[in-house]
Short mmCIF file of C-alpha atoms and ligand atoms in Angstrom, two decimals:
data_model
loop_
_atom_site.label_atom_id
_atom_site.label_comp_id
_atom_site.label_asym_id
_atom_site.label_seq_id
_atom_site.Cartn_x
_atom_site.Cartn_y
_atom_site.Cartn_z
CA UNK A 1 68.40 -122.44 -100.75
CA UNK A 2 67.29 -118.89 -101.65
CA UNK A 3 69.95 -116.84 -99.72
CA UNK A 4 69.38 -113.19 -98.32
CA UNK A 5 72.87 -111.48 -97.81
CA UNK A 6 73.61 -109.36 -94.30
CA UNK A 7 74.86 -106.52 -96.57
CA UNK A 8 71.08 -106.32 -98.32
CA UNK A 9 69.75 -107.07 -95.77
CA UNK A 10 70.92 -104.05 -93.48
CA UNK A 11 70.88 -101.75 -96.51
CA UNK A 12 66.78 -102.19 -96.61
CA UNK A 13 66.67 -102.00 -92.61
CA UNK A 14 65.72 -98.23 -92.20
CA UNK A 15 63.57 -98.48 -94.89
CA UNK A 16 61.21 -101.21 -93.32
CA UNK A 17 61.77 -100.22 -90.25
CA UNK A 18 60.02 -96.76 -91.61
CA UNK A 19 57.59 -98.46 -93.81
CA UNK A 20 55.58 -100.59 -90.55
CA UNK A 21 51.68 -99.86 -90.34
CA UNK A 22 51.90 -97.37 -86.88
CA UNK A 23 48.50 -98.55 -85.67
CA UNK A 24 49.02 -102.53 -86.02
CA UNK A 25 52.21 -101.91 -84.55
CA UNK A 26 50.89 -99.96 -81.64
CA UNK A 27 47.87 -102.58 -81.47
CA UNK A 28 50.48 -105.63 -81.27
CA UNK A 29 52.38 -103.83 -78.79
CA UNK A 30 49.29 -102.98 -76.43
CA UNK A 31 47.89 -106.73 -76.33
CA UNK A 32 51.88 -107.73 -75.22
CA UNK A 33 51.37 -105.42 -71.99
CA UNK A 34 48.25 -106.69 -71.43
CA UNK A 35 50.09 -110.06 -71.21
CA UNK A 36 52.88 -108.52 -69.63
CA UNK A 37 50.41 -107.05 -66.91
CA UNK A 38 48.40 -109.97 -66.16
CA UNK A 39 50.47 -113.23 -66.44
CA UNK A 40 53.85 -111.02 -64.61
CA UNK A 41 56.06 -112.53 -67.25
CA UNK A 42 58.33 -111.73 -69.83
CA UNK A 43 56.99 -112.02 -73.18
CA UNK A 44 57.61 -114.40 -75.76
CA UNK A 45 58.03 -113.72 -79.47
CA UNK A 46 58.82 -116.25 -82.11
CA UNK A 47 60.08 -114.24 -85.40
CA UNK A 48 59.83 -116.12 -88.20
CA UNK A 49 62.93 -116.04 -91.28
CA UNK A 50 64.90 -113.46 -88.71
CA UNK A 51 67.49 -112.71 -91.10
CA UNK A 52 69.90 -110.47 -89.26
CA UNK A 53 67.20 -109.59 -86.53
CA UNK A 54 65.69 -106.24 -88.02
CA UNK A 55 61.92 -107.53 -86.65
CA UNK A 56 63.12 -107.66 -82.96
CA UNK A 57 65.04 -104.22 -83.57
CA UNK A 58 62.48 -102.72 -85.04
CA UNK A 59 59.67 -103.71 -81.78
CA UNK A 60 62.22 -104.38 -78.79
CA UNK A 61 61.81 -101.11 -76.94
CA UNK A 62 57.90 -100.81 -77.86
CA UNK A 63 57.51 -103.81 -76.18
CA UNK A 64 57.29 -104.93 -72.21
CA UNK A 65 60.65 -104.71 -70.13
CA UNK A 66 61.06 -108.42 -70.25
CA UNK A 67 61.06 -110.29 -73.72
CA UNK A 68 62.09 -113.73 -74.93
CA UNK A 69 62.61 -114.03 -78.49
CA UNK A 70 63.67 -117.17 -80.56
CA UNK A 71 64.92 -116.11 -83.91
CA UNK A 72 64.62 -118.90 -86.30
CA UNK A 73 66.02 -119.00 -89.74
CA UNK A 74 67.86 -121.91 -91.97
CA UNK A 75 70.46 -120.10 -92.97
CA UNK A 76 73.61 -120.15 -90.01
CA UNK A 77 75.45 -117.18 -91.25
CA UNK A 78 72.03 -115.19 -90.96
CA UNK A 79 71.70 -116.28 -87.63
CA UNK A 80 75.14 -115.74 -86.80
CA UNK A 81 75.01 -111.94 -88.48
CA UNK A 82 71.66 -111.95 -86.39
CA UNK A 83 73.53 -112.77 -83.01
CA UNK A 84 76.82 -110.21 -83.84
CA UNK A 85 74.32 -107.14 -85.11
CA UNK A 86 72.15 -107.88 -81.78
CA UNK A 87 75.67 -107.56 -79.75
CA UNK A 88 76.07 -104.58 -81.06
CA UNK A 89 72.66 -102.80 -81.19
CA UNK A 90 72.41 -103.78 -77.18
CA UNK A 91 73.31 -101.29 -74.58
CA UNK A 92 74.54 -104.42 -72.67
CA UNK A 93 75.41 -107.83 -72.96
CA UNK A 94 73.99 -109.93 -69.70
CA UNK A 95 74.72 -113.04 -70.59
CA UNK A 96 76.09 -115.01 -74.17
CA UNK A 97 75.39 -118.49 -73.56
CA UNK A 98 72.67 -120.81 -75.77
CA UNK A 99 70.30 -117.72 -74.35
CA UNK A 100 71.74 -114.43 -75.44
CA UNK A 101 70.66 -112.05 -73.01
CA UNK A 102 70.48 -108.34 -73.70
CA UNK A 103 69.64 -104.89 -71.97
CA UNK A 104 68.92 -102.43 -74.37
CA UNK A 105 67.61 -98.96 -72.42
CA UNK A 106 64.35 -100.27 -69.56
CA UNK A 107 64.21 -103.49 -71.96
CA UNK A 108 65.93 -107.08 -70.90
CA UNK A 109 65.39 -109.01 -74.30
CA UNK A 110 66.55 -113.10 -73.81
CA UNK A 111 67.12 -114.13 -77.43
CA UNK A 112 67.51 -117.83 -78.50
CA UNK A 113 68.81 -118.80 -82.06
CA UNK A 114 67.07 -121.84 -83.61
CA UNK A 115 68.01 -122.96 -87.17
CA UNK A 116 65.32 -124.35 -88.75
CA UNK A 117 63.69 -125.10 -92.41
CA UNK A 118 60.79 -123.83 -92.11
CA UNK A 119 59.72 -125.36 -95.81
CA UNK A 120 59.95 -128.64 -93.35
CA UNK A 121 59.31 -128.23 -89.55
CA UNK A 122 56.42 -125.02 -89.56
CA UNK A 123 54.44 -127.22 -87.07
CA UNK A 124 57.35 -127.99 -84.70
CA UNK A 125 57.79 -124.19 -84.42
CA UNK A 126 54.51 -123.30 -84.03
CA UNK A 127 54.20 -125.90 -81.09
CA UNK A 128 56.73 -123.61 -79.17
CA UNK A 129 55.77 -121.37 -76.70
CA UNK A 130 54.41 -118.03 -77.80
CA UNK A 131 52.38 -114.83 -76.90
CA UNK A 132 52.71 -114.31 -81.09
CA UNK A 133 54.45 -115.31 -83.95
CA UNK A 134 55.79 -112.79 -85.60
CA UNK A 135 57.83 -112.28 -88.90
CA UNK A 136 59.36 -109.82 -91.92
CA UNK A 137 59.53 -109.67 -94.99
CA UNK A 138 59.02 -113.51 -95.32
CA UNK A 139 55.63 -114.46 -96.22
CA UNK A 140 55.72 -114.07 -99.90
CA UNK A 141 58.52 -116.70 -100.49
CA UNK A 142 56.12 -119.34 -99.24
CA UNK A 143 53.61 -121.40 -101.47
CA UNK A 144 49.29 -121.47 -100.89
CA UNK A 145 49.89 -125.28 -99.78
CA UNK A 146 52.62 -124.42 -97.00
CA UNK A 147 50.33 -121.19 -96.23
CA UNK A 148 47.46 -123.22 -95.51
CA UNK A 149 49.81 -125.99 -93.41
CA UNK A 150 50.79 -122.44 -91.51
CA UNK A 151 47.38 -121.18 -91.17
CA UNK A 152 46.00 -124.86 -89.74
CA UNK A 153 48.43 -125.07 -87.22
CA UNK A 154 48.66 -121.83 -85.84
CA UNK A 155 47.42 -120.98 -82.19
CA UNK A 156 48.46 -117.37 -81.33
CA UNK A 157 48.17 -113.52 -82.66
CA UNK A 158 50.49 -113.90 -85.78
CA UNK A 159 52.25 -110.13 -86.52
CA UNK A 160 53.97 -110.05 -89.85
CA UNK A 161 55.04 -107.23 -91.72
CA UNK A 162 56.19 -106.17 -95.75
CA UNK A 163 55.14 -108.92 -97.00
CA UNK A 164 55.35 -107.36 -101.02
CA UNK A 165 51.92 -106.74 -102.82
CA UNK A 166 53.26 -106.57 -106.33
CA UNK A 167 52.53 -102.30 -106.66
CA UNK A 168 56.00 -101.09 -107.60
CA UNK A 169 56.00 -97.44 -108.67
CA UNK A 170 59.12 -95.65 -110.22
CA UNK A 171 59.48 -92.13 -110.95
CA UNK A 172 60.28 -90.71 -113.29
CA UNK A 173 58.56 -93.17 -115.54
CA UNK A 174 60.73 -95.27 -117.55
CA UNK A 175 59.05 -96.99 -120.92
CA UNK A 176 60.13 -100.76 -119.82
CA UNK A 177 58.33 -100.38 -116.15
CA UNK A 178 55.24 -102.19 -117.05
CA UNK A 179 57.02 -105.47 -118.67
CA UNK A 180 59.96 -105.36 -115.79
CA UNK A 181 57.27 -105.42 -113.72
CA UNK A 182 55.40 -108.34 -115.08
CA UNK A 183 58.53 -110.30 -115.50
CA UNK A 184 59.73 -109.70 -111.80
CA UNK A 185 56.08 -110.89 -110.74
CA UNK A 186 56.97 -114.09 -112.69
CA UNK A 187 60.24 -114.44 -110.68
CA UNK A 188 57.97 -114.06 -107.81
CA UNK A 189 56.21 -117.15 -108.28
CA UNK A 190 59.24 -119.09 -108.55
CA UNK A 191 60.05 -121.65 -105.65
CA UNK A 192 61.97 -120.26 -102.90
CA UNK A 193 62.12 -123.22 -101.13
CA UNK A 194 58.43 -124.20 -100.38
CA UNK A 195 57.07 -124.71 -103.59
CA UNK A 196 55.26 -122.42 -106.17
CA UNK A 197 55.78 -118.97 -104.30
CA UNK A 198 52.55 -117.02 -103.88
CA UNK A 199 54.61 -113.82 -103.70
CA UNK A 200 51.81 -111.13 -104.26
CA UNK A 201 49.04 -113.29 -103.40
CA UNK A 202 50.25 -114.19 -99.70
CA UNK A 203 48.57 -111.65 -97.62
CA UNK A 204 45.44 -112.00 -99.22
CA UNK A 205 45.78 -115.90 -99.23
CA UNK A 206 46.78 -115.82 -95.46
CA UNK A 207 43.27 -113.16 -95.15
CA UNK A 208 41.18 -115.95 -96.38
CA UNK A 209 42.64 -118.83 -94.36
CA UNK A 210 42.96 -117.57 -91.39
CA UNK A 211 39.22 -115.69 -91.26
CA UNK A 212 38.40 -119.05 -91.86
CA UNK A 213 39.47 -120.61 -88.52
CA UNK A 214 37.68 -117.69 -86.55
CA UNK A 215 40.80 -115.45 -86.18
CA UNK A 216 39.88 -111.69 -86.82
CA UNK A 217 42.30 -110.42 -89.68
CA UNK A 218 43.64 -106.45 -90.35
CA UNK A 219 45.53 -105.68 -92.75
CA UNK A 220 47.28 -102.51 -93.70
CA UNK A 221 49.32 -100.99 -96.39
CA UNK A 222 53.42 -100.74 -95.44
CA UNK A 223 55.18 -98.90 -98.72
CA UNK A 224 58.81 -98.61 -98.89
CA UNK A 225 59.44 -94.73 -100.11
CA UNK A 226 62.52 -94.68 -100.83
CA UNK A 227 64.55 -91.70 -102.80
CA UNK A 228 68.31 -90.29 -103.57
CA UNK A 229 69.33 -90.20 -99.70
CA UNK A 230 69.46 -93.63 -99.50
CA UNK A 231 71.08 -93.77 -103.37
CA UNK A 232 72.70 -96.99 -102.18
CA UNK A 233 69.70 -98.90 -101.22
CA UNK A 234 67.61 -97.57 -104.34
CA UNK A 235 71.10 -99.34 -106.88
CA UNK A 236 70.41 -102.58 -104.80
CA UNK A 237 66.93 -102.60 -105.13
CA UNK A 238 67.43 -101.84 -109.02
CA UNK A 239 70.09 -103.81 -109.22
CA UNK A 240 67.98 -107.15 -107.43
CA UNK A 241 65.22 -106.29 -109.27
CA UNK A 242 67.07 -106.87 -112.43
CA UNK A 243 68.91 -109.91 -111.59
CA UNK A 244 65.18 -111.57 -111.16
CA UNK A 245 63.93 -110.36 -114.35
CA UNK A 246 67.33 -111.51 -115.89
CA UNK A 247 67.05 -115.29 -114.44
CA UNK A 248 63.43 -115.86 -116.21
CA UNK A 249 64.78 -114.75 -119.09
CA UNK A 250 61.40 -112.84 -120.31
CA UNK A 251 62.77 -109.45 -121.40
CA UNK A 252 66.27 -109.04 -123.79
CA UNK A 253 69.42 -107.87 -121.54
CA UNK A 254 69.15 -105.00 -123.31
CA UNK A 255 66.24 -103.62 -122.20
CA UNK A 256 67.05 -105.14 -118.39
CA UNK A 257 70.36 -103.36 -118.69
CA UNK A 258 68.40 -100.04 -119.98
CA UNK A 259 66.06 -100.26 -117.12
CA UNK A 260 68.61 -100.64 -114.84
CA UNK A 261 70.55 -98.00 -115.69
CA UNK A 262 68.07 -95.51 -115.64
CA UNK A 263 66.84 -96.84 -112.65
CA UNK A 264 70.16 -96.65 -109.92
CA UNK A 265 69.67 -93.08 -110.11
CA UNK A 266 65.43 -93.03 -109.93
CA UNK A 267 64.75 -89.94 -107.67
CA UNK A 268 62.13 -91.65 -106.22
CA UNK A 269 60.28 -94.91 -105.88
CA UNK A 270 57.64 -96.90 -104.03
CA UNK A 271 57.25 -100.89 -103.25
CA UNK A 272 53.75 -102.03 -102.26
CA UNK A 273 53.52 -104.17 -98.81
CA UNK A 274 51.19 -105.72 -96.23
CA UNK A 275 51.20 -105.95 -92.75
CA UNK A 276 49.47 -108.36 -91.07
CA UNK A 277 47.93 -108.34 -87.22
CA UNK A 278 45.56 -111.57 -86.66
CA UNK A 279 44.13 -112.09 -83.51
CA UNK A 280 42.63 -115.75 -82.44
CA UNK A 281 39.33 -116.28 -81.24
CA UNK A 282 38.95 -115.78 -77.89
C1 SAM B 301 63.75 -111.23 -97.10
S1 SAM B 301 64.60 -112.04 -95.82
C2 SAM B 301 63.93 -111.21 -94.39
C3 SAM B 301 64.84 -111.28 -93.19
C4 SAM B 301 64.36 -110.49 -91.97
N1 SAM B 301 63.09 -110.97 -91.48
C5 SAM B 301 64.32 -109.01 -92.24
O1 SAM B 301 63.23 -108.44 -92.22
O2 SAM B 301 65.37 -108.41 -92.47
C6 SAM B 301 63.82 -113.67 -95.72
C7 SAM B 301 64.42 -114.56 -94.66
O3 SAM B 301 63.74 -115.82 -94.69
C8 SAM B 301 64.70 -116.84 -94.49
N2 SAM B 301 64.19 -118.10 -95.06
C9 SAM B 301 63.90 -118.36 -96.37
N3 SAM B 301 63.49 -119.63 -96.51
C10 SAM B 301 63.53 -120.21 -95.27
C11 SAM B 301 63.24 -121.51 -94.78
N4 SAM B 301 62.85 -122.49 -95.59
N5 SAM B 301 63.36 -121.73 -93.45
C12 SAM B 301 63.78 -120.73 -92.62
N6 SAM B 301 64.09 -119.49 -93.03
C13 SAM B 301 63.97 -119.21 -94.36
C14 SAM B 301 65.94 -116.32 -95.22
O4 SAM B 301 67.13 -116.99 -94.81
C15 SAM B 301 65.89 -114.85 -94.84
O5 SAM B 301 66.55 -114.60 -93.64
#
């Protein structure tokens, strides 16, 4: 099992929270009141890989005052850091029973926990319930085979976002950038659980298959910027980064440990992502 820790996990938070494509965001959140408006029901939003809940922080109060979201995720402690971090993000805690039910400012946000492998069950999921399926930072730690299983069986406006798109940019330049790069692509299209990851390739893979089953496919470019003020993110990142390049073994650990080092105190650097709004055929 790949595993994502809560501590990384909240150190990158602000960061993708900042990096989100405004107008898909704004687009995903219009068609919800439209549902919202017409069917005079709470919402439903499946997040995909929910970590420690970032997604549903990140869109809770630009969505409708009445939300159900099931977070689903294999890993328990994730979904138990999920549940704990939601407790205390709310402004309220309604209810804290199999359906966690919050009140955070106009919002009431019902949030179930489901702990899944997605590698194994995508279908089952998708078969839920849904207005869309949304996820973060998850799509390129799946394989083209599972993408296409994903893309076959899906039935509803699918919202992901930062899914990476293998432009890294580091400043100032360092001379092992290029082949730390290339190495850490090679990590990326190591299994993470569903075979052959497609890392880089997802979005475009997930353009492709899902144009061709009629659904009408934007994409838009969601960079992490990230400099000195949030030094402690930038070491992790460096420091991940590193430990990738380290387990395929491609460069010497000297020059990993060189990059590194001149890397935890980059002043500035940006990670290429894509977002992701796909919209069924009516
Ligand atoms: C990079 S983290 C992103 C977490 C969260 N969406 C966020 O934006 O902070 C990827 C998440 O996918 C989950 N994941 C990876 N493989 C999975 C699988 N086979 N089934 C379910 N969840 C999985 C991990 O446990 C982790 O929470």
């Amino acid at each position: 099992m790949t595993s994502f820790s809560a501590e990384w996990l909240a150190l990158r938070e602000p960061a993708d929270h900042r990096a989100r494509d405004q107008a898909l965001q704004n687009n995903i959140c219009e068609q919800l009141e439209t549902v919202a408006r017409t069917e005079q029901r709470a919402v439903r939003l499946i997040d995909l890989g929910c970590g420690s809940g970032s997604n549903l922080r990140a869109l809770a109060l630009r969505l409708p005052a009445q939300q159900h979201w099931t977070l689903v995720d294999y890993d328990p402690l994730l979904l138990a850091a999920a549940r704990a971090a939601l407790i205390g993000w709310a402004d309220q805690v309604v209810s804290d029973n199999a359906i966690l039910t919050l009140r955070k400012s106009t919002k009431t946000i019902e949030v179930e926990f489901a702990q899944v492998d997605l590698a194994r069950d995508i279908e089952r999921v998708l078969a839920w319930p849904a207005d869309v399926i949304t996820a973060a930072a998850f799509f390129d730690l799946v394989a083209e085979p599972w993408l296409v299983r994903f893309c076959k069986a899906l039935r509803v406006t699918l919202y992901t976002v930062l899914t990476y798109d293998g432009n890294e940019q580091w400043l100032p330049a360092h001379h092992a950038d290029a082949s730390m790069l290339k190495a850490f692509h090679a990590h990326q299209k190591t299994d993470k659980g569903f075979g052959v990851a497609a890392g880089p390739d997802a979005s475009a893979i997930m353009k492709r298959e899902l144009a061709a089953r009629g659904f009408q496919v934007t994409l838009a470019p969601s960079p992490w910027k990230i400099d000195q003020a949030e030094a402690a993110f930038m070491r992790a990142l460096a420091t991940g980064s590193a430990a990738a390049v380290r387990e395929t073994g491609l460069l010497s650990t000297q020059e990993v440990e060189q990059w590194l080092a001149a890397r935890v105190s980059a002043q500035h650097c940006s990670i290429g992502h894509w977002d992701i709004l796909a919209t069924p055929a009516q």
